[in-house]
Short mmCIF file of N, CA, C and O in Angstrom, two decimals:
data_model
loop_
_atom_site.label_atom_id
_atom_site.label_comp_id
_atom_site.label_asym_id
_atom_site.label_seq_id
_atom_site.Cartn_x
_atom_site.Cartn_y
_atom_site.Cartn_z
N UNK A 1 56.58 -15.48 233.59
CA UNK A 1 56.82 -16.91 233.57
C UNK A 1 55.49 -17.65 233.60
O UNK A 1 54.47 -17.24 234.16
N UNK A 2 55.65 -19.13 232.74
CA UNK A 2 54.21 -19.55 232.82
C UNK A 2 53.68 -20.22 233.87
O UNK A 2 54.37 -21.23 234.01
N UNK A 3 52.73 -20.18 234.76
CA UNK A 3 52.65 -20.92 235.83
C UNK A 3 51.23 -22.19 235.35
O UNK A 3 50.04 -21.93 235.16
N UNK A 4 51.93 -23.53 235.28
CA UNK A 4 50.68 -24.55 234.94
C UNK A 4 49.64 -24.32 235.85
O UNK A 4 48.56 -24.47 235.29
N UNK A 5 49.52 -24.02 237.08
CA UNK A 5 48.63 -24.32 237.73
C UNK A 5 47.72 -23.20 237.41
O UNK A 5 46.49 -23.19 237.49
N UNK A 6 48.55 -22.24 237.02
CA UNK A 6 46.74 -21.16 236.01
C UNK A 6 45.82 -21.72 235.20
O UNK A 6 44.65 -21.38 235.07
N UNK A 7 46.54 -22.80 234.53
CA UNK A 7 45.78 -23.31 233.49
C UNK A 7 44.27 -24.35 233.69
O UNK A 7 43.23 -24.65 233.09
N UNK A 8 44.93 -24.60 234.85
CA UNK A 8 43.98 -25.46 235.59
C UNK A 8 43.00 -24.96 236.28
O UNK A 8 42.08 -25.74 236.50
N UNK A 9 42.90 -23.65 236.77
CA UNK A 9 42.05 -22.92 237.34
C UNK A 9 40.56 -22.65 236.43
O UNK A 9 40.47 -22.00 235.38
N UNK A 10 39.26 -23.49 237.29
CA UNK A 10 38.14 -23.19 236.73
C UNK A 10 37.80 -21.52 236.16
O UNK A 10 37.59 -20.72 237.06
N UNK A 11 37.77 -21.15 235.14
CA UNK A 11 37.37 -20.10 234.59
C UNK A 11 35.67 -20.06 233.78
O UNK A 11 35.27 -20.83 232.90
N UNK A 12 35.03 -19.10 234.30
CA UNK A 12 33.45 -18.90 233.72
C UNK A 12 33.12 -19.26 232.69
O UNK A 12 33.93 -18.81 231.89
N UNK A 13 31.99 -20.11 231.94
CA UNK A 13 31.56 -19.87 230.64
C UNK A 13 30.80 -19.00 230.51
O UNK A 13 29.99 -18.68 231.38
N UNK A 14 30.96 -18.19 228.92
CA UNK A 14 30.17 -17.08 228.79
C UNK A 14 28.81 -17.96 227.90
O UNK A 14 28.24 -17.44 226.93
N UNK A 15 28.58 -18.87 228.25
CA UNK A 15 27.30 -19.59 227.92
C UNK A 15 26.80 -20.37 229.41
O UNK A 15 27.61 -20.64 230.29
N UNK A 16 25.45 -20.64 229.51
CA UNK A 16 24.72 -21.71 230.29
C UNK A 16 25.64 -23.30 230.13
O UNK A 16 26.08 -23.62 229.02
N UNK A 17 25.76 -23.82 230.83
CA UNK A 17 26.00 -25.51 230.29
C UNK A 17 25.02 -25.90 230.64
O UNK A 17 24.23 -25.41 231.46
N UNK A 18 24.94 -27.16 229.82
CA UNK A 18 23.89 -28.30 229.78
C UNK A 18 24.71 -29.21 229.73
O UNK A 18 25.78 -29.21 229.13
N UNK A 19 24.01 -30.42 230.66
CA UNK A 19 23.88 -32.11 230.73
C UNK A 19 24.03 -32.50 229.49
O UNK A 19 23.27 -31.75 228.87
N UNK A 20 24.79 -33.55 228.36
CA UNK A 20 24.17 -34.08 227.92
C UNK A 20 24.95 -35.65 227.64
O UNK A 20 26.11 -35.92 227.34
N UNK A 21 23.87 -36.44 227.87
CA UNK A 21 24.04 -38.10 228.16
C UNK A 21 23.93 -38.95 229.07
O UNK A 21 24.41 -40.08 229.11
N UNK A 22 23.04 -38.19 230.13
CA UNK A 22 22.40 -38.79 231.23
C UNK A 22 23.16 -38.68 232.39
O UNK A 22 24.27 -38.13 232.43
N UNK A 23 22.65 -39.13 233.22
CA UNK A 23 23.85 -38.61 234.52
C UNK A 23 24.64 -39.96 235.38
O UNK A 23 24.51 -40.33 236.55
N UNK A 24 25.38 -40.41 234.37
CA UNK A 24 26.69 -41.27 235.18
C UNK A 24 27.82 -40.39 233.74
O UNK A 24 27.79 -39.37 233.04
N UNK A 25 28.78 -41.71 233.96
CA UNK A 25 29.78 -41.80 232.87
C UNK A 25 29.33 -41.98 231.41
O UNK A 25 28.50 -42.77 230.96
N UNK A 26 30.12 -41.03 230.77
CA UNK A 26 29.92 -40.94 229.34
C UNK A 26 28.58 -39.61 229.25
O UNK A 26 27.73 -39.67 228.36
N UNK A 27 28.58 -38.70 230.11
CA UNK A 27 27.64 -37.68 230.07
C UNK A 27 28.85 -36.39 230.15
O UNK A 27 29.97 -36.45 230.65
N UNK A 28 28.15 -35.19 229.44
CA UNK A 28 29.55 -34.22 229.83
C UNK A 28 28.09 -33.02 229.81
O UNK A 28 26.92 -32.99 229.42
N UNK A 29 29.24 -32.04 230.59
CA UNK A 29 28.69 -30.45 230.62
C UNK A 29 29.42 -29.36 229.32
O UNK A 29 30.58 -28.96 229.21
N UNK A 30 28.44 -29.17 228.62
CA UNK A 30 28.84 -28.47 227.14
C UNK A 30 28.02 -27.07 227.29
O UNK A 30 26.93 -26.88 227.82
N UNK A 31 28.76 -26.31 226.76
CA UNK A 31 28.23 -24.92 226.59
C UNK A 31 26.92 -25.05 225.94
O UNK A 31 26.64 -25.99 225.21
N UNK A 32 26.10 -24.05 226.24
CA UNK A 32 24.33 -24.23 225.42
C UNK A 32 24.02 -23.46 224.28
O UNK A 32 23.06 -22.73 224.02
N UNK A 33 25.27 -23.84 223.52
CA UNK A 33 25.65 -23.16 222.45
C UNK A 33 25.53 -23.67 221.11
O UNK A 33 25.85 -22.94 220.17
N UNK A 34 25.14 -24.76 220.93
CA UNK A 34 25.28 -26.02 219.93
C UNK A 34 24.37 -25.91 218.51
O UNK A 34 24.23 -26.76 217.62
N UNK A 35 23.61 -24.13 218.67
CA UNK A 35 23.74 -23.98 216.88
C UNK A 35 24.55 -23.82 215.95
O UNK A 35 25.37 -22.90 215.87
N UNK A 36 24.33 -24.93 214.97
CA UNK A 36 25.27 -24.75 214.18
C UNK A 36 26.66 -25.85 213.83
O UNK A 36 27.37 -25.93 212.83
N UNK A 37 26.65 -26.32 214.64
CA UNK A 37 27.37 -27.80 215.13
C UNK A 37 26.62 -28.55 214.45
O UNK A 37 25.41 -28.68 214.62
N UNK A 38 27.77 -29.46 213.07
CA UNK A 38 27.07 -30.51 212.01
C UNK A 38 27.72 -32.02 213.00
O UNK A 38 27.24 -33.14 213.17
N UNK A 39 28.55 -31.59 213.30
CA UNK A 39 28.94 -33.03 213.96
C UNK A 39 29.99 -33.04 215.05
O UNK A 39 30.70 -32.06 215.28
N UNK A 40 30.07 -34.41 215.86
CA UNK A 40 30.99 -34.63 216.70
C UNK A 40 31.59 -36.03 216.48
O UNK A 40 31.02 -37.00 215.98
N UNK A 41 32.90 -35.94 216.96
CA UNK A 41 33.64 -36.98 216.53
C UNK A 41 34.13 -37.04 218.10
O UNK A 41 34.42 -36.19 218.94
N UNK A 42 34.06 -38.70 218.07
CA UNK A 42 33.84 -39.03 219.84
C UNK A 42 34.64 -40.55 219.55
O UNK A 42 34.25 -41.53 218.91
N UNK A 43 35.50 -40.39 220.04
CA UNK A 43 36.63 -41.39 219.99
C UNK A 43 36.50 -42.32 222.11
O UNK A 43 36.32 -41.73 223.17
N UNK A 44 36.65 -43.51 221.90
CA UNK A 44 36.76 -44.23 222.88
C UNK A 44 34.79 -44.54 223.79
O UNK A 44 34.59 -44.45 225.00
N UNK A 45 33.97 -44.79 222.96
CA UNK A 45 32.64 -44.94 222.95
C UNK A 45 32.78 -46.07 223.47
O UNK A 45 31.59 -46.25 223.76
N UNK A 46 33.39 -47.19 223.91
CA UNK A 46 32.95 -48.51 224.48
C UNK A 46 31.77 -49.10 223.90
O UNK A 46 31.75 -49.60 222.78
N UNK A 47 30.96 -49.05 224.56
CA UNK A 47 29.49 -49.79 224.27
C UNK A 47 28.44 -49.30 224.25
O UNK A 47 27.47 -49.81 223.68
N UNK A 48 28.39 -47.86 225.08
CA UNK A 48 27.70 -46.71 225.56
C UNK A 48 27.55 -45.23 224.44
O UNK A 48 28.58 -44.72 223.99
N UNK A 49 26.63 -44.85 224.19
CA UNK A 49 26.65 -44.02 223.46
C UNK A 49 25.61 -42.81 223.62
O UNK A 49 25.28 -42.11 222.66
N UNK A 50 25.11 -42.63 224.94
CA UNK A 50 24.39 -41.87 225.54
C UNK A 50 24.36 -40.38 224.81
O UNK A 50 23.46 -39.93 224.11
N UNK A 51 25.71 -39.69 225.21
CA UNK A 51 26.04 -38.58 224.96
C UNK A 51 25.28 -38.58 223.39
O UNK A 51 24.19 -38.13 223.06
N UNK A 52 26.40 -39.33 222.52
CA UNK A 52 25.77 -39.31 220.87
C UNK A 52 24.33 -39.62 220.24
O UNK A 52 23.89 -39.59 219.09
N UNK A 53 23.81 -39.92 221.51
CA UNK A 53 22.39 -40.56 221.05
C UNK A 53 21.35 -38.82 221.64
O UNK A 53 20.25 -38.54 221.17
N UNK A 54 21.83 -38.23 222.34
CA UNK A 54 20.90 -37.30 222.66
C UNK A 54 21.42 -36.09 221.65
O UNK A 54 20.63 -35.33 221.08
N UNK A 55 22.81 -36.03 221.52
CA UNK A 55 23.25 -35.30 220.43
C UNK A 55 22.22 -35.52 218.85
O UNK A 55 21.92 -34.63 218.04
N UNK A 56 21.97 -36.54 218.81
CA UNK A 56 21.25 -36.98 217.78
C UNK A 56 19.83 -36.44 217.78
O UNK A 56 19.24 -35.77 216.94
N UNK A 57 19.53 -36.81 218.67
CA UNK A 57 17.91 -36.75 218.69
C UNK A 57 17.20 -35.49 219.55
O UNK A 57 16.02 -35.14 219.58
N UNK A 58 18.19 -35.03 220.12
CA UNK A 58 17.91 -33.11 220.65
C UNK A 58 18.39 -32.27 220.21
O UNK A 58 18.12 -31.12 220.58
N UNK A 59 19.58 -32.64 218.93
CA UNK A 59 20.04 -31.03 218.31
C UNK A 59 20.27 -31.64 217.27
O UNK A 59 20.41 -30.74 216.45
N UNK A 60 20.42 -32.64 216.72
CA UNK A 60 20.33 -32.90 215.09
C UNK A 60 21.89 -33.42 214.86
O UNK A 60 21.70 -33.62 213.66
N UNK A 61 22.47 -33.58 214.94
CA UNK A 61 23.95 -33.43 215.30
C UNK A 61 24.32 -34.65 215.16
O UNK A 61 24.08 -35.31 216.18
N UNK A 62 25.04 -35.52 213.89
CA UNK A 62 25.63 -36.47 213.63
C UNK A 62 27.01 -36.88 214.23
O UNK A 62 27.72 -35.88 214.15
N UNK A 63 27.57 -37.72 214.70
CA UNK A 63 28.34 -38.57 215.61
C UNK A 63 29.16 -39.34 214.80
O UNK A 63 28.66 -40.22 214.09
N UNK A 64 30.33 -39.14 214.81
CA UNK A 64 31.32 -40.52 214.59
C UNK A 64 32.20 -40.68 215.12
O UNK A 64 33.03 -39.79 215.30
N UNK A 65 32.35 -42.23 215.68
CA UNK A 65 32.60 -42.52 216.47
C UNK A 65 32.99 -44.04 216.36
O UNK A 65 32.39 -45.00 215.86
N UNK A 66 34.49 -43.90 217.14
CA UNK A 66 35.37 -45.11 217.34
C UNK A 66 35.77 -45.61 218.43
O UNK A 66 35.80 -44.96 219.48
N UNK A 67 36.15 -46.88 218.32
CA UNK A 67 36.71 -47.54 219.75
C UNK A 67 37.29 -49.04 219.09
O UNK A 67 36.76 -49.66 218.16
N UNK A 68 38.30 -49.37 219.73
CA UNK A 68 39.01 -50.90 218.69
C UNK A 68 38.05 -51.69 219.96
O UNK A 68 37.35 -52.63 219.58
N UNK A 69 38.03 -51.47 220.81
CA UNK A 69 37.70 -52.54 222.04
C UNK A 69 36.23 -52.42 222.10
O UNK A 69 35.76 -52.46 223.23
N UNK A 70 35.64 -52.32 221.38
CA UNK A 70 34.07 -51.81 221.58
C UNK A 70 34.05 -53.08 219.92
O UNK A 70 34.96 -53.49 219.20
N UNK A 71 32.09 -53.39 219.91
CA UNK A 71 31.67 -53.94 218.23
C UNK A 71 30.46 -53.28 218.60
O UNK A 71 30.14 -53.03 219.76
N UNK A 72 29.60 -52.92 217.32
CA UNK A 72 28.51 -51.88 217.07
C UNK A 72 27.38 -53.18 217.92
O UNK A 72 26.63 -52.84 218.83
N UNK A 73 27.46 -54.55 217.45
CA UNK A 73 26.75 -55.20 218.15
C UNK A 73 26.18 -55.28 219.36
O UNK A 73 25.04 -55.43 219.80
N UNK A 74 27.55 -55.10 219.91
CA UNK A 74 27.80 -54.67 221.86
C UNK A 74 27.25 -53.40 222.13
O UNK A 74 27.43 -53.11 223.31
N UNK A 75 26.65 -52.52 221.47
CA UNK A 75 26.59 -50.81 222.08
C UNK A 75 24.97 -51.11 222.64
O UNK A 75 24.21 -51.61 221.81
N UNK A 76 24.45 -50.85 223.92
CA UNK A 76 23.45 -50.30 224.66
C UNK A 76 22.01 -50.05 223.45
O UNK A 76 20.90 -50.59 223.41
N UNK A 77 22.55 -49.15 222.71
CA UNK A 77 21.61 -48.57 221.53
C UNK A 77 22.20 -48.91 220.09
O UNK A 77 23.38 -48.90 219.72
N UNK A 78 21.09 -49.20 219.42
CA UNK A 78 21.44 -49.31 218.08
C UNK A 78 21.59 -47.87 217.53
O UNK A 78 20.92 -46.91 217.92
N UNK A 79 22.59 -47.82 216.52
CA UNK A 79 22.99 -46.58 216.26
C UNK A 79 21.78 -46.28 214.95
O UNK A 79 21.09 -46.87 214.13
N UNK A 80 22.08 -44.93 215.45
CA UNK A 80 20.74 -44.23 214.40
C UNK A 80 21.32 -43.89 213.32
O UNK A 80 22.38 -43.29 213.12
N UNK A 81 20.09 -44.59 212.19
CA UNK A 81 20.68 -44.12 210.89
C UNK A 81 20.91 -43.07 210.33
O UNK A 81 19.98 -42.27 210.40
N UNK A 82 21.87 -42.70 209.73
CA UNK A 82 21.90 -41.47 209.15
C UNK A 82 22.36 -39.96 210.34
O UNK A 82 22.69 -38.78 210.29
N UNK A 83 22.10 -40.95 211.24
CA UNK A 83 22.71 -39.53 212.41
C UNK A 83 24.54 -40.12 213.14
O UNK A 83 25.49 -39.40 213.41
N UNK A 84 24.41 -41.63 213.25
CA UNK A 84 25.91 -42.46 213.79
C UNK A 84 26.46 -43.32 212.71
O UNK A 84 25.85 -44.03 211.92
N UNK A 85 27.99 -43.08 212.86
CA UNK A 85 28.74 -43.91 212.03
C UNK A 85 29.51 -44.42 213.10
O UNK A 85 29.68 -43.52 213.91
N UNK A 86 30.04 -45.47 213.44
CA UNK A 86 30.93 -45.74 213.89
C UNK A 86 31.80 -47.16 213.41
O UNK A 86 31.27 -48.08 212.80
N UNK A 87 33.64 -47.12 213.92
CA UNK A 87 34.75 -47.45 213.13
C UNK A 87 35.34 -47.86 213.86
O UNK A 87 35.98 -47.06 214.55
N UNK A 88 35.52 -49.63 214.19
CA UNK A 88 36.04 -50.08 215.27
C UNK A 88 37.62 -49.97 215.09
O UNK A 88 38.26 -50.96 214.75
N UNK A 89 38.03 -49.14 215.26
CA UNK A 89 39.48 -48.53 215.19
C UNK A 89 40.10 -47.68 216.45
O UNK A 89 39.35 -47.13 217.26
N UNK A 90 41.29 -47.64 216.54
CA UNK A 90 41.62 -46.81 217.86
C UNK A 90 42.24 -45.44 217.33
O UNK A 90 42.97 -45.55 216.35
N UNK A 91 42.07 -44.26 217.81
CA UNK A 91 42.41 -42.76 217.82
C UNK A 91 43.58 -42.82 218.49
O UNK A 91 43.71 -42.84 219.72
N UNK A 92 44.95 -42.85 217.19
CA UNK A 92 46.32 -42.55 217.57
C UNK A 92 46.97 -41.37 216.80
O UNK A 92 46.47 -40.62 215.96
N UNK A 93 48.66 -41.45 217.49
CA UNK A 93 49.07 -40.12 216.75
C UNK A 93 49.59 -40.48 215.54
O UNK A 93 49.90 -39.48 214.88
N UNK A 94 49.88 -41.89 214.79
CA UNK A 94 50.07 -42.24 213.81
C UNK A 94 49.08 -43.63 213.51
O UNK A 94 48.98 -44.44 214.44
N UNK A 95 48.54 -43.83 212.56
CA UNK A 95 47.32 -44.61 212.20
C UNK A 95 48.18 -45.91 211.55
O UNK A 95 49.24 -45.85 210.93
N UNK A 96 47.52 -46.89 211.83
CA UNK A 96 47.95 -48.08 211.26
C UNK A 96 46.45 -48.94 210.47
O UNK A 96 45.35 -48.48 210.17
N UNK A 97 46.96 -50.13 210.37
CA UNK A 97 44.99 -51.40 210.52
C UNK A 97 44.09 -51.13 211.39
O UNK A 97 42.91 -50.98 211.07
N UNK A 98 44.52 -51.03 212.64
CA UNK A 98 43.46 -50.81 213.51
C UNK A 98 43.21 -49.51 213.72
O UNK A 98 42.28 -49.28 214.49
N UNK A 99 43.69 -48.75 213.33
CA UNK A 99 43.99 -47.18 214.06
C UNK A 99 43.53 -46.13 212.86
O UNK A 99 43.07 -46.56 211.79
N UNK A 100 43.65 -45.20 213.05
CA UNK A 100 43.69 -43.95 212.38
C UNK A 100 44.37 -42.38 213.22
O UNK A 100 44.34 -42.33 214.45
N UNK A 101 44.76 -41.56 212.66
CA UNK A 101 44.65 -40.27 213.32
C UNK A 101 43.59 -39.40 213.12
O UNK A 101 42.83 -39.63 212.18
N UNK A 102 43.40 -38.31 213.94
CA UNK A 102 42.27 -38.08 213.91
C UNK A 102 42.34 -37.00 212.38
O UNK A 102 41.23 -36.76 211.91
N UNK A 103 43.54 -36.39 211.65
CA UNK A 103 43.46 -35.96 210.43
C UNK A 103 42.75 -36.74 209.46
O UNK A 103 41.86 -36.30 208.73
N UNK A 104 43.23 -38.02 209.49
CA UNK A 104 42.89 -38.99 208.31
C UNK A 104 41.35 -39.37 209.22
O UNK A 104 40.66 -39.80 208.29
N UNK A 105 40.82 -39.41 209.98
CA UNK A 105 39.91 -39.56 210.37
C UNK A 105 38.50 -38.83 209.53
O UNK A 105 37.66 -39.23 208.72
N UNK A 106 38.90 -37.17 210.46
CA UNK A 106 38.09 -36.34 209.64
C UNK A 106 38.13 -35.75 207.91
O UNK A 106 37.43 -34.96 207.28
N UNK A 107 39.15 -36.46 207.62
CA UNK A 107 39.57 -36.37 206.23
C UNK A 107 38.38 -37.40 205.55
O UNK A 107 37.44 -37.11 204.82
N UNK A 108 38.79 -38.64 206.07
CA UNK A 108 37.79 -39.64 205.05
C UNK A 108 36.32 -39.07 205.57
O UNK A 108 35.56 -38.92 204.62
N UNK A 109 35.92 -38.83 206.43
CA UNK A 109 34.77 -38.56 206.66
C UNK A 109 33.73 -37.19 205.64
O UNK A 109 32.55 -37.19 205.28
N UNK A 110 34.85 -36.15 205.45
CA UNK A 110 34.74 -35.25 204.66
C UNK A 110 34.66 -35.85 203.50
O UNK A 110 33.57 -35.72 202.96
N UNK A 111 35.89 -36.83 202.60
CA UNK A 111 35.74 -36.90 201.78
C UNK A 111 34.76 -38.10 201.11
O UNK A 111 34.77 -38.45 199.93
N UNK A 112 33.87 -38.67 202.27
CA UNK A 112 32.95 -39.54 201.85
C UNK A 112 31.13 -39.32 202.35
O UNK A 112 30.04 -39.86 202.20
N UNK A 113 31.88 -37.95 203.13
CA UNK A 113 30.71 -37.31 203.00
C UNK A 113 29.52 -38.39 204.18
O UNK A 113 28.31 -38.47 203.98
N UNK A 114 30.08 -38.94 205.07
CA UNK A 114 29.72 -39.80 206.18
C UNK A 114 29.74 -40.75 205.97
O UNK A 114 29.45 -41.57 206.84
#
């Protein structure tokens, strides 16, 4: 029988983690594994873009990235060219005007090639 609370149980990475995005909110612990990784797609960015900005500029690693309640104007950092796109839209399970899913997301992105 399945018991949820296994699932929840901290289990080892078979990699080091690393910091990355400074140390409040909007920073995460990621495996130190990140050759090879062309991009991340980071939905609910607010104004803050820490994480995507070191992604950028310590492993090469292009970012796109949405939020309806966020404007590129408002973000902390100006987004770097050629490394951030971002799409003031919200990440749902069916996409509308404001919205997208994340299929049609990484779809146009593929098919426009960033």
């Amino acid at each position: 029988m399945f018991n949820a609370i296994n699932v929840m149980i901290p289990k080892p990475s078979p990699c080091e983690l690393v910091r990355i995005g400074g140390d409040s909110d909007g920073a995460y612990l990621v495996p130190d594994d990140l050759e090879g990784v062309q991009a991340c797609f980071s939905p609910g960015v607010f104004n803050f873009k820490d994480f995507e900005d070191e992604l950028a500029t310590r492993y090469g690693i292009r970012s796109y990235m949405c939020d309806f309640s966020s404007d590129v104007e408002k973000f902390a950092t100006p987004l770097i060219p050629g490394m951030q796109v971002f799409d003031k839209k919200w990440l749902e399970v069916s996409g509308d005007s404001n919205s997208f899913t994340l299929d049609e997301w990484v779809n146009f992105v593929q098919k426009n090639k960033g």
